Amino acid sequence: SAYQMLQVSPEASDSEITKQYRKLSVLIHPDKCKLEKASEAFQVLVKAYNDSKDPNYQDKYKDVIVQAKERVKKAREKENQARAKKGEDPLDMEGNEFDQEVLKECERMTTGAT
């Protein structure tokens, strides 16, 4: 998804999205990055940024974000119970790793993947 490409949550503000876009674009802009695929990567980033600004795209994710968070939370609660029995550290229930898992769940829900 555009949010995964930009490494932000679907709930990120416009200013957070723009800030992250600028940060990433400096790293992969073809004028700055001499890697062979820099131009292609930059075009993908631009498309992701433009998609993230599209109200229809935003609505698609807003409709599923709450459900995705709940699914990830329930799955992690179950996993944490199993981890506790084994004496392992629990999975985070918030933060970047949690947000990335929510994005993956949103993607599964919006594309019909299992």
JSON list of C-alpha atoms in Angstrom, two decimals:
[
{"chain": "A", "resi": 1, "resn": "SER", "atom": "CA", "xyz": [0.00, 0.00, 0.00]},
{"chain": "A", "resi": 2, "resn": "ALA", "atom": "CA", "xyz": [0.99, 3.64, -0.26]},
{"chain": "A", "resi": 3, "resn": "TYR", "atom": "CA", "xyz": [1.19, 3.79, 3.51]},
{"chain": "A", "resi": 4, "resn": "GLN", "atom": "CA", "xyz": [3.61, 0.88, 3.61]},
{"chain": "A", "resi": 5, "resn": "MET", "atom": "CA", "xyz": [5.77, 2.47, 0.92]},
{"chain": "A", "resi": 6, "resn": "LEU", "atom": "CA", "xyz": [5.86, 5.71, 2.89]},
{"chain": "A", "resi": 7, "resn": "GLN", "atom": "CA", "xyz": [6.33, 3.83, 6.18]},
{"chain": "A", "resi": 8, "resn": "VAL", "atom": "CA", "xyz": [3.45, 5.67, 7.87]},
{"chain": "A", "resi": 9, "resn": "SER", "atom": "CA", "xyz": [0.15, 4.66, 9.42]},
{"chain": "A", "resi": 10, "resn": "PRO", "atom": "CA", "xyz": [-3.09, 5.20, 7.48]},
{"chain": "A", "resi": 11, "resn": "GLU", "atom": "CA", "xyz": [-4.00, 7.42, 10.43]},
{"chain": "A", "resi": 12, "resn": "ALA", "atom": "CA", "xyz": [-0.97, 9.69, 9.86]},
{"chain": "A", "resi": 13, "resn": "SER", "atom": "CA", "xyz": [-1.72, 13.37, 9.34]},
{"chain": "A", "resi": 14, "resn": "ASP", "atom": "CA", "xyz": [-1.09, 15.07, 6.00]},
{"chain": "A", "resi": 15, "resn": "SER", "atom": "CA", "xyz": [1.91, 16.84, 7.50]},
{"chain": "A", "resi": 16, "resn": "GLU", "atom": "CA", "xyz": [3.37, 13.54, 8.80]},
{"chain": "A", "resi": 17, "resn": "ILE", "atom": "CA", "xyz": [2.91, 11.95, 5.38]},
{"chain": "A", "resi": 18, "resn": "THR", "atom": "CA", "xyz": [4.53, 14.90, 3.62]},
{"chain": "A", "resi": 19, "resn": "LYS", "atom": "CA", "xyz": [7.43, 14.95, 6.08]},
{"chain": "A", "resi": 20, "resn": "GLN", "atom": "CA", "xyz": [8.09, 11.23, 5.55]},
{"chain": "A", "resi": 21, "resn": "TYR", "atom": "CA", "xyz": [7.76, 11.60, 1.76]},
{"chain": "A", "resi": 22, "resn": "ARG", "atom": "CA", "xyz": [10.37, 14.37, 1.76]},
{"chain": "A", "resi": 23, "resn": "LYS", "atom": "CA", "xyz": [12.69, 12.33, 3.97]},
{"chain": "A", "resi": 24, "resn": "LEU", "atom": "CA", "xyz": [12.47, 9.30, 1.67]},
{"chain": "A", "resi": 25, "resn": "SER", "atom": "CA", "xyz": [12.62, 11.31, -1.55]},
{"chain": "A", "resi": 26, "resn": "VAL", "atom": "CA", "xyz": [15.96, 12.84, -0.52]},
{"chain": "A", "resi": 27, "resn": "LEU", "atom": "CA", "xyz": [17.35, 9.34, -0.06]},
{"chain": "A", "resi": 28, "resn": "ILE", "atom": "CA", "xyz": [16.25, 7.92, -3.42]},
{"chain": "A", "resi": 29, "resn": "HIS", "atom": "CA", "xyz": [15.96, 10.94, -5.74]},
{"chain": "A", "resi": 30, "resn": "PRO", "atom": "CA", "xyz": [17.83, 10.09, -8.97]},
{"chain": "A", "resi": 31, "resn": "ASP", "atom": "CA", "xyz": [19.87, 13.30, -8.70]},
{"chain": "A", "resi": 32, "resn": "LYS", "atom": "CA", "xyz": [21.12, 12.25, -5.24]},
{"chain": "A", "resi": 33, "resn": "CYS", "atom": "CA", "xyz": [21.14, 8.45, -5.44]},
{"chain": "A", "resi": 34, "resn": "LYS", "atom": "CA", "xyz": [23.29, 6.90, -8.15]},
{"chain": "A", "resi": 35, "resn": "LEU", "atom": "CA", "xyz": [21.87, 3.39, -7.87]},
{"chain": "A", "resi": 36, "resn": "GLU", "atom": "CA", "xyz": [20.60, 1.91, -11.12]},
{"chain": "A", "resi": 37, "resn": "LYS", "atom": "CA", "xyz": [16.97, 1.64, -9.97]},
{"chain": "A", "resi": 38, "resn": "ALA", "atom": "CA", "xyz": [16.81, 5.05, -8.21]},
{"chain": "A", "resi": 39, "resn": "SER", "atom": "CA", "xyz": [14.61, 6.63, -10.88]},
{"chain": "A", "resi": 40, "resn": "GLU", "atom": "CA", "xyz": [12.18, 3.72, -10.81]},
{"chain": "A", "resi": 41, "resn": "ALA", "atom": "CA", "xyz": [12.10, 3.72, -7.00]},
{"chain": "A", "resi": 42, "resn": "PHE", "atom": "CA", "xyz": [11.48, 7.44, -6.95]},
{"chain": "A", "resi": 43, "resn": "GLN", "atom": "CA", "xyz": [8.51, 7.08, -9.31]},
{"chain": "A", "resi": 44, "resn": "VAL", "atom": "CA", "xyz": [7.02, 4.41, -7.03]},
{"chain": "A", "resi": 45, "resn": "LEU", "atom": "CA", "xyz": [7.47, 6.76, -4.07]},
{"chain": "A", "resi": 46, "resn": "VAL", "atom": "CA", "xyz": [5.78, 9.64, -5.93]},
{"chain": "A", "resi": 47, "resn": "LYS", "atom": "CA", "xyz": [2.84, 7.39, -6.83]},
{"chain": "A", "resi": 48, "resn": "ALA", "atom": "CA", "xyz": [2.53, 6.25, -3.21]},
{"chain": "A", "resi": 49, "resn": "TYR", "atom": "CA", "xyz": [2.56, 9.85, -2.02]},
{"chain": "A", "resi": 50, "resn": "ASN", "atom": "CA", "xyz": [-0.08, 10.87, -4.58]},
{"chain": "A", "resi": 51, "resn": "ASP", "atom": "CA", "xyz": [-2.23, 7.85, -3.67]},
{"chain": "A", "resi": 52, "resn": "SER", "atom": "CA", "xyz": [-2.01, 8.74, 0.02]},
{"chain": "A", "resi": 53, "resn": "LYS", "atom": "CA", "xyz": [-3.43, 12.18, -0.79]},
{"chain": "A", "resi": 54, "resn": "ASP", "atom": "CA", "xyz": [-6.37, 10.75, -2.78]},
{"chain": "A", "resi": 55, "resn": "PRO", "atom": "CA", "xyz": [-9.58, 10.95, -0.69]},
{"chain": "A", "resi": 56, "resn": "ASN", "atom": "CA", "xyz": [-10.90, 7.69, -2.20]},
{"chain": "A", "resi": 57, "resn": "TYR", "atom": "CA", "xyz": [-7.70, 5.89, -1.25]},
{"chain": "A", "resi": 58, "resn": "GLN", "atom": "CA", "xyz": [-7.83, 7.37, 2.25]},
{"chain": "A", "resi": 59, "resn": "ASP", "atom": "CA", "xyz": [-11.46, 6.32, 2.69]},
{"chain": "A", "resi": 60, "resn": "LYS", "atom": "CA", "xyz": [-10.65, 2.75, 1.66]},
{"chain": "A", "resi": 61, "resn": "TYR", "atom": "CA", "xyz": [-8.19, 2.48, 4.54]},
{"chain": "A", "resi": 62, "resn": "LYS", "atom": "CA", "xyz": [-10.22, 4.45, 7.07]},
{"chain": "A", "resi": 63, "resn": "ASP", "atom": "CA", "xyz": [-13.06, 1.98, 6.59]},
{"chain": "A", "resi": 64, "resn": "VAL", "atom": "CA", "xyz": [-10.89, -0.99, 7.54]},
{"chain": "A", "resi": 65, "resn": "ILE", "atom": "CA", "xyz": [-8.28, 0.44, 9.93]},
{"chain": "A", "resi": 66, "resn": "VAL", "atom": "CA", "xyz": [-10.38, -0.08, 13.06]},
{"chain": "A", "resi": 67, "resn": "GLN", "atom": "CA", "xyz": [-11.16, -3.68, 12.11]},
{"chain": "A", "resi": 68, "resn": "ALA", "atom": "CA", "xyz": [-7.53, -4.35, 11.20]},
{"chain": "A", "resi": 69, "resn": "LYS", "atom": "CA", "xyz": [-6.30, -2.99, 14.53]},
{"chain": "A", "resi": 70, "resn": "GLU", "atom": "CA", "xyz": [-8.78, -5.15, 16.40]},
{"chain": "A", "resi": 71, "resn": "ARG", "atom": "CA", "xyz": [-7.73, -8.27, 14.47]},
{"chain": "A", "resi": 72, "resn": "VAL", "atom": "CA", "xyz": [-4.03, -7.62, 15.11]},
{"chain": "A", "resi": 73, "resn": "LYS", "atom": "CA", "xyz": [-4.70, -6.86, 18.77]},
{"chain": "A", "resi": 74, "resn": "LYS", "atom": "CA", "xyz": [-6.64, -10.12, 19.25]},
{"chain": "A", "resi": 75, "resn": "ALA", "atom": "CA", "xyz": [-4.01, -12.16, 17.41]},
{"chain": "A", "resi": 76, "resn": "ARG", "atom": "CA", "xyz": [-1.22, -10.63, 19.48]},
{"chain": "A", "resi": 77, "resn": "GLU", "atom": "CA", "xyz": [-3.11, -11.15, 22.74]},
{"chain": "A", "resi": 78, "resn": "LYS", "atom": "CA", "xyz": [-3.45, -14.83, 21.86]},
{"chain": "A", "resi": 79, "resn": "GLU", "atom": "CA", "xyz": [0.21, -15.06, 20.82]},
{"chain": "A", "resi": 80, "resn": "ASN", "atom": "CA", "xyz": [1.29, -13.28, 24.01]},
{"chain": "A", "resi": 81, "resn": "GLN", "atom": "CA", "xyz": [-0.56, -15.84, 26.13]},
{"chain": "A", "resi": 82, "resn": "ALA", "atom": "CA", "xyz": [1.39, -18.61, 24.39]},
{"chain": "A", "resi": 83, "resn": "ARG", "atom": "CA", "xyz": [4.64, -16.66, 24.78]},
{"chain": "A", "resi": 84, "resn": "ALA", "atom": "CA", "xyz": [4.00, -16.11, 28.49]},
{"chain": "A", "resi": 85, "resn": "LYS", "atom": "CA", "xyz": [3.65, -19.87, 29.01]},
{"chain": "A", "resi": 86, "resn": "LYS", "atom": "CA", "xyz": [7.03, -20.35, 27.30]},
{"chain": "A", "resi": 87, "resn": "GLY", "atom": "CA", "xyz": [8.65, -17.52, 29.26]},
{"chain": "A", "resi": 88, "resn": "GLU", "atom": "CA", "xyz": [9.16, -15.45, 26.10]},
{"chain": "A", "resi": 89, "resn": "ASP", "atom": "CA", "xyz": [8.85, -11.68, 25.78]},
{"chain": "A", "resi": 90, "resn": "PRO", "atom": "CA", "xyz": [5.41, -10.47, 24.63]},
{"chain": "A", "resi": 91, "resn": "LEU", "atom": "CA", "xyz": [4.75, -8.83, 21.29]},
{"chain": "A", "resi": 92, "resn": "ASP", "atom": "CA", "xyz": [4.22, -5.06, 21.42]},
{"chain": "A", "resi": 93, "resn": "MET", "atom": "CA", "xyz": [0.62, -3.86, 21.47]},
{"chain": "A", "resi": 94, "resn": "GLU", "atom": "CA", "xyz": [1.57, -0.46, 20.07]},
{"chain": "A", "resi": 95, "resn": "GLY", "atom": "CA", "xyz": [4.44, 1.21, 18.25]},
{"chain": "A", "resi": 96, "resn": "ASN", "atom": "CA", "xyz": [6.02, 0.83, 14.83]},
{"chain": "A", "resi": 97, "resn": "GLU", "atom": "CA", "xyz": [6.03, -2.99, 14.70]},
{"chain": "A", "resi": 98, "resn": "PHE", "atom": "CA", "xyz": [2.36, -3.09, 15.70]},
{"chain": "A", "resi": 99, "resn": "ASP", "atom": "CA", "xyz": [1.51, -0.39, 13.13]},
{"chain": "A", "resi": 100, "resn": "GLN", "atom": "CA", "xyz": [3.32, -2.33, 10.38]},
{"chain": "A", "resi": 101, "resn": "GLU", "atom": "CA", "xyz": [1.31, -5.44, 11.24]},
{"chain": "A", "resi": 102, "resn": "VAL", "atom": "CA", "xyz": [-1.91, -3.37, 11.11]},
{"chain": "A", "resi": 103, "resn": "LEU", "atom": "CA", "xyz": [-0.89, -2.13, 7.64]},
{"chain": "A", "resi": 104, "resn": "LYS", "atom": "CA", "xyz": [-0.35, -5.70, 6.49]},
{"chain": "A", "resi": 105, "resn": "GLU", "atom": "CA", "xyz": [-3.77, -6.65, 7.84]},
{"chain": "A", "resi": 106, "resn": "CYS", "atom": "CA", "xyz": [-5.36, -3.66, 6.06]},
{"chain": "A", "resi": 107, "resn": "GLU", "atom": "CA", "xyz": [-3.71, -4.83, 2.86]},
{"chain": "A", "resi": 108, "resn": "ARG", "atom": "CA", "xyz": [-5.05, -8.37, 3.33]},
{"chain": "A", "resi": 109, "resn": "MET", "atom": "CA", "xyz": [-8.53, -7.02, 4.04]},
{"chain": "A", "resi": 110, "resn": "THR", "atom": "CA", "xyz": [-8.61, -4.66, 1.05]},
{"chain": "A", "resi": 111, "resn": "THR", "atom": "CA", "xyz": [-7.15, -7.10, -1.47]},
{"chain": "A", "resi": 112, "resn": "GLY", "atom": "CA", "xyz": [-8.98, -10.19, -0.28]},
{"chain": "A", "resi": 113, "resn": "ALA", "atom": "CA", "xyz": [-5.72, -11.99, 0.51]},
{"chain": "A", "resi": 114, "resn": "THR", "atom": "CA", "xyz": [-5.74, -14.41, 3.42]}
]
